[in-house]
C-alpha positions as a Python dict, from the first residue, in 0.01 Angstrom:
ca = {
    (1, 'X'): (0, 0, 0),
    (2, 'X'): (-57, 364, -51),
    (3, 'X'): (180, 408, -273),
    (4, 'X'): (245, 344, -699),
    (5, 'X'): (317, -10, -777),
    (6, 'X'): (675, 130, -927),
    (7, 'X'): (799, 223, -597),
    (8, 'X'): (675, -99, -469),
    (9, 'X'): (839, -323, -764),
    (10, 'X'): (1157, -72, -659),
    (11, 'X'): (1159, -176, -313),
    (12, 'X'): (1238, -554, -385),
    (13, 'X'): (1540, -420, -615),
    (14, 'X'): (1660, -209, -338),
    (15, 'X'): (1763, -504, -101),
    (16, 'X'): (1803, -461, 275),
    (17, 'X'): (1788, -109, 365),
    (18, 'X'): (1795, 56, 674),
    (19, 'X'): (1439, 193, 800),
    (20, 'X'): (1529, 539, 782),
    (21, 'X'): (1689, 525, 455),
    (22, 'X'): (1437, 329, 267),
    (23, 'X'): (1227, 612, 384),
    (24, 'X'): (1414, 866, 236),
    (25, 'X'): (1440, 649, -73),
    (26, 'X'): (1086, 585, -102),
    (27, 'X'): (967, 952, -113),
    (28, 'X'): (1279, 1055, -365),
    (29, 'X'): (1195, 807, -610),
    (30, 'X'): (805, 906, -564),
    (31, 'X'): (886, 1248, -659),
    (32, 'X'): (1088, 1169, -910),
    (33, 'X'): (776, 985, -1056),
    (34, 'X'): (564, 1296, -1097),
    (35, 'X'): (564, 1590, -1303),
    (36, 'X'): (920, 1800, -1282),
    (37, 'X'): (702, 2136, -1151),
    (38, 'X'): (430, 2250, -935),
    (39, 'X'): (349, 2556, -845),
    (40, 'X'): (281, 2672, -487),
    (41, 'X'): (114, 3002, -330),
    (42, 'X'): (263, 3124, -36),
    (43, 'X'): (116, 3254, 287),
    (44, 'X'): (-183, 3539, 351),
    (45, 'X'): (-59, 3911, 409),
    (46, 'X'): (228, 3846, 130),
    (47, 'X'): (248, 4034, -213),
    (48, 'X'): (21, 3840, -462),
    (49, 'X'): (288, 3578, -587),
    (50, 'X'): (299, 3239, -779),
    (51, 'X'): (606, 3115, -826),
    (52, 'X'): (719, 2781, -960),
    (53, 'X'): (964, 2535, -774),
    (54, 'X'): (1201, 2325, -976),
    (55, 'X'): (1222, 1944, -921),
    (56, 'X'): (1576, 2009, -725),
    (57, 'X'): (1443, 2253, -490),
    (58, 'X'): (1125, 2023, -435),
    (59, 'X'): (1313, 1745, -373),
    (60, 'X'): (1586, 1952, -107),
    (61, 'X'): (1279, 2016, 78),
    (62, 'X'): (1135, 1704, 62),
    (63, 'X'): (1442, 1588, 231),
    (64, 'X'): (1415, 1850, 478),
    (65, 'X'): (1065, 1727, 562),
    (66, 'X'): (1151, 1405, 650),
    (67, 'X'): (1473, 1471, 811),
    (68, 'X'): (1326, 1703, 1047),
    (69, 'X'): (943, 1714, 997),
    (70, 'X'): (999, 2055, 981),
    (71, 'X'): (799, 2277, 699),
    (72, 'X'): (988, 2458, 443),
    (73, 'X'): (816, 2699, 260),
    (74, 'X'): (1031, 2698, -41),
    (75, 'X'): (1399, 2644, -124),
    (76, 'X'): (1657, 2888, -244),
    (77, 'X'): (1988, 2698, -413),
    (78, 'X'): (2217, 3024, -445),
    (79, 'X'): (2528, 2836, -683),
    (80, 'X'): (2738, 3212, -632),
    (81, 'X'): (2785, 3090, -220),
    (82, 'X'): (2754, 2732, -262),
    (83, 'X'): (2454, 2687, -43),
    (84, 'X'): (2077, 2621, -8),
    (85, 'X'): (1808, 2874, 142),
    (86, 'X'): (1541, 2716, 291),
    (87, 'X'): (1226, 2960, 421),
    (88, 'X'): (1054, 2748, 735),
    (89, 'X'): (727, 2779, 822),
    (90, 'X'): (675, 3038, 1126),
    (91, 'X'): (689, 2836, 1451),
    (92, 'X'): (862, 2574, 1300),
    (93, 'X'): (1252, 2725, 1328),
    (94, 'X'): (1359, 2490, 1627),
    (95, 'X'): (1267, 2136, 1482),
    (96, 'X'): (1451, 2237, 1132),
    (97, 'X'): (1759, 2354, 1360),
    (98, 'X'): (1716, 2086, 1591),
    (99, 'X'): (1953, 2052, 1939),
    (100, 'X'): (2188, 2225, 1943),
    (101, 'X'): (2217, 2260, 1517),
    (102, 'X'): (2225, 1849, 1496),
    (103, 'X'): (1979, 1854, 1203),
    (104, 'X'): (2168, 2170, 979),
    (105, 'X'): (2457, 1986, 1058),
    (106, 'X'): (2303, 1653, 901),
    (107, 'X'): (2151, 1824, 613),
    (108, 'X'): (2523, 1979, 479),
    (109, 'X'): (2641, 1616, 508),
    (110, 'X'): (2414, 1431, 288),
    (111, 'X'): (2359, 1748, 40),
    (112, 'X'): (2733, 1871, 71),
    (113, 'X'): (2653, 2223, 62),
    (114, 'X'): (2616, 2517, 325),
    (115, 'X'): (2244, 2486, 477),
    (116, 'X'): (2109, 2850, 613),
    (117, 'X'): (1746, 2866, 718),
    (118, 'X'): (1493, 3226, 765),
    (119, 'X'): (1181, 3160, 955),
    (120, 'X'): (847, 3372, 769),
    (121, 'X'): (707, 3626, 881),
    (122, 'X'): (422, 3791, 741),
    (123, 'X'): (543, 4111, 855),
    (124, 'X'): (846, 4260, 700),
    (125, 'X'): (1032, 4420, 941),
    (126, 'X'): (1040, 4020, 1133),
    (127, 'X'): (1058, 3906, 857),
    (128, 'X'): (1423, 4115, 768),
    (129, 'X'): (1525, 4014, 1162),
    (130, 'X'): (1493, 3673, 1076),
    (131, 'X'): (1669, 3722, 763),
    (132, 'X'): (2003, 3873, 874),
    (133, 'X'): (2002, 3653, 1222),
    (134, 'X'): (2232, 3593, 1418),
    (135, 'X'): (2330, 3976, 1392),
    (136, 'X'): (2108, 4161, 1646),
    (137, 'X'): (1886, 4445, 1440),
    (138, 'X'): (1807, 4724, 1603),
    (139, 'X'): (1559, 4877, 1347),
    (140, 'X'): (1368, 4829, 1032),
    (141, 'X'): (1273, 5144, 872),
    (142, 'X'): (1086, 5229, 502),
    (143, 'X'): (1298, 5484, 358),
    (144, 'X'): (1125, 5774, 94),
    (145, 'X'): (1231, 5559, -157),
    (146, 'X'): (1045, 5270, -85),
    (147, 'X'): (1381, 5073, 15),
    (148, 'X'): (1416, 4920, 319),
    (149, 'X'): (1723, 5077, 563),
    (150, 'X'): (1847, 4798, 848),
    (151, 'X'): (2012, 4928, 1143),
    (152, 'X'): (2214, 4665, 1331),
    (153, 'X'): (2365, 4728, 1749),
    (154, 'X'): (2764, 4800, 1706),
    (155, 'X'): (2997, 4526, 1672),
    (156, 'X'): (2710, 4307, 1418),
    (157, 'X'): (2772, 4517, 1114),
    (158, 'X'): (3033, 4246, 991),
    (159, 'X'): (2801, 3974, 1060),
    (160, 'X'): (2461, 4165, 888),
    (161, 'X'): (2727, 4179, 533),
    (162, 'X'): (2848, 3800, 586),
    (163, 'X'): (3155, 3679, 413),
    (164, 'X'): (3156, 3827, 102),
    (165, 'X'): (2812, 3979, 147),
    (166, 'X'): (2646, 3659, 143),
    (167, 'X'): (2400, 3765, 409),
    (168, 'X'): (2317, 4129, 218),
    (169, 'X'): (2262, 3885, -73),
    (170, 'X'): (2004, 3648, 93),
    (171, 'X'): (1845, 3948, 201),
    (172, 'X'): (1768, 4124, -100),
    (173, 'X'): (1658, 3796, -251),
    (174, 'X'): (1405, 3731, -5),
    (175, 'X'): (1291, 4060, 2),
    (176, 'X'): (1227, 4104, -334),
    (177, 'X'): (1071, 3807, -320),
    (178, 'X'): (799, 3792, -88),
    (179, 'X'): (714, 4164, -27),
    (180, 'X'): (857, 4322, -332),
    (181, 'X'): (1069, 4583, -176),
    (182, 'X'): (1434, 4645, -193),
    (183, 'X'): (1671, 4656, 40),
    (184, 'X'): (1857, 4964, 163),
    (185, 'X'): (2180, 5068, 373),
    (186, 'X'): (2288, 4844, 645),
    (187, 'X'): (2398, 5052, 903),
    (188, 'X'): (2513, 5044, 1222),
    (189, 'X'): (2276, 5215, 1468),
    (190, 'X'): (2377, 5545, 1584),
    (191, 'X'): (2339, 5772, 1906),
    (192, 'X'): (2105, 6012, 1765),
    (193, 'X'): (1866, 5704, 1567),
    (194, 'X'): (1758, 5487, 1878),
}
């Protein structure tokens, strides 16, 4: 009843549907009825930023939403590594994962591309932890100039790069992104440093 009598003139075209896909369905075809942009403001404590979302990445999280009731923040589709970025609301890393990855895996079956997630932080040095996960960082540290220098325990140095640098990638994005700062060396940690 709620919603715009298109959707509900589409819903007697759309014949029997499963529940859970007539969901999906419904909210798709409701975006698809309103404007092709909005623009969103992002959490307190971050740089001063506006940015504007495009109808795919606002429908990708849409989809995330209701596949996992999990918030995304915004959405990221990098075409260079074939995947999609989403940024989840802090707290709310486990329900977009789901057991034991159940929910990521879903998500690269009906969108066919690679799904990586980053939980927010408001602070930047969790917030570039989070970003280069599973690899465990050691230390965040402000260099003199102004970049950002990542020091990760021996043995993760592969997996802070990623294949092909993929990970080094998401992290400069996001970085420049939400705190304006650029990212450093990635390094492994040393003796003398810890």
């Amino acid at each position: 009843k709620l919603l715009p009598k298109t959707i509900q003139n589409r819903r007697s075209r759309l014949g029997s549907v499963s529940p859970g896909a007539y969901t999906v369905i419904q909210v798709l075809n409701y975006i698809s009825l309103e404007l092709p942009y909005r623009t969103v403001s992002f959490p307190l404590r971050t740089s001063s930023m506006i940015r504007t979302i495009s109808f795919k990445e606002r429908r990708y999280i849409e989809e995330l939403r209701i596949l996992t009731r999990a918030t995304a923040l915004d959405c990221i589709i990098d075409e260079r590594f074939d995947r999609i970025v989403y940024l989840i609301k802090e707290g709310d890393m486990g329900l977009a994962i789901g057991r034991r990855g159940s929910n990521i895996r879903k998500m690269q079956r009906i969108l066919g591309k690679r799904i990586e997630m980053v939980e927010y932080s408001s602070e930047v040095e969790n917030f570039t932890k989070n970003v280069f996960k599973p690899a465990n960082v050691i230390d965040v540290k402000r260099e003199d100039d102004g970049r950002l220098a990542v020091y990760v325990h021996k043995g993760d140095l592969g997996i802070a790069i990623g294949r092909g640098g993929c990970t080094i990638e998401k992290a400069r994005l996001l970085l420049s992104r939400y705190f304006s700062t650029d990212l450093g060396d990635v390094q492994e940690e040393e003796e003398n440093h810890a």
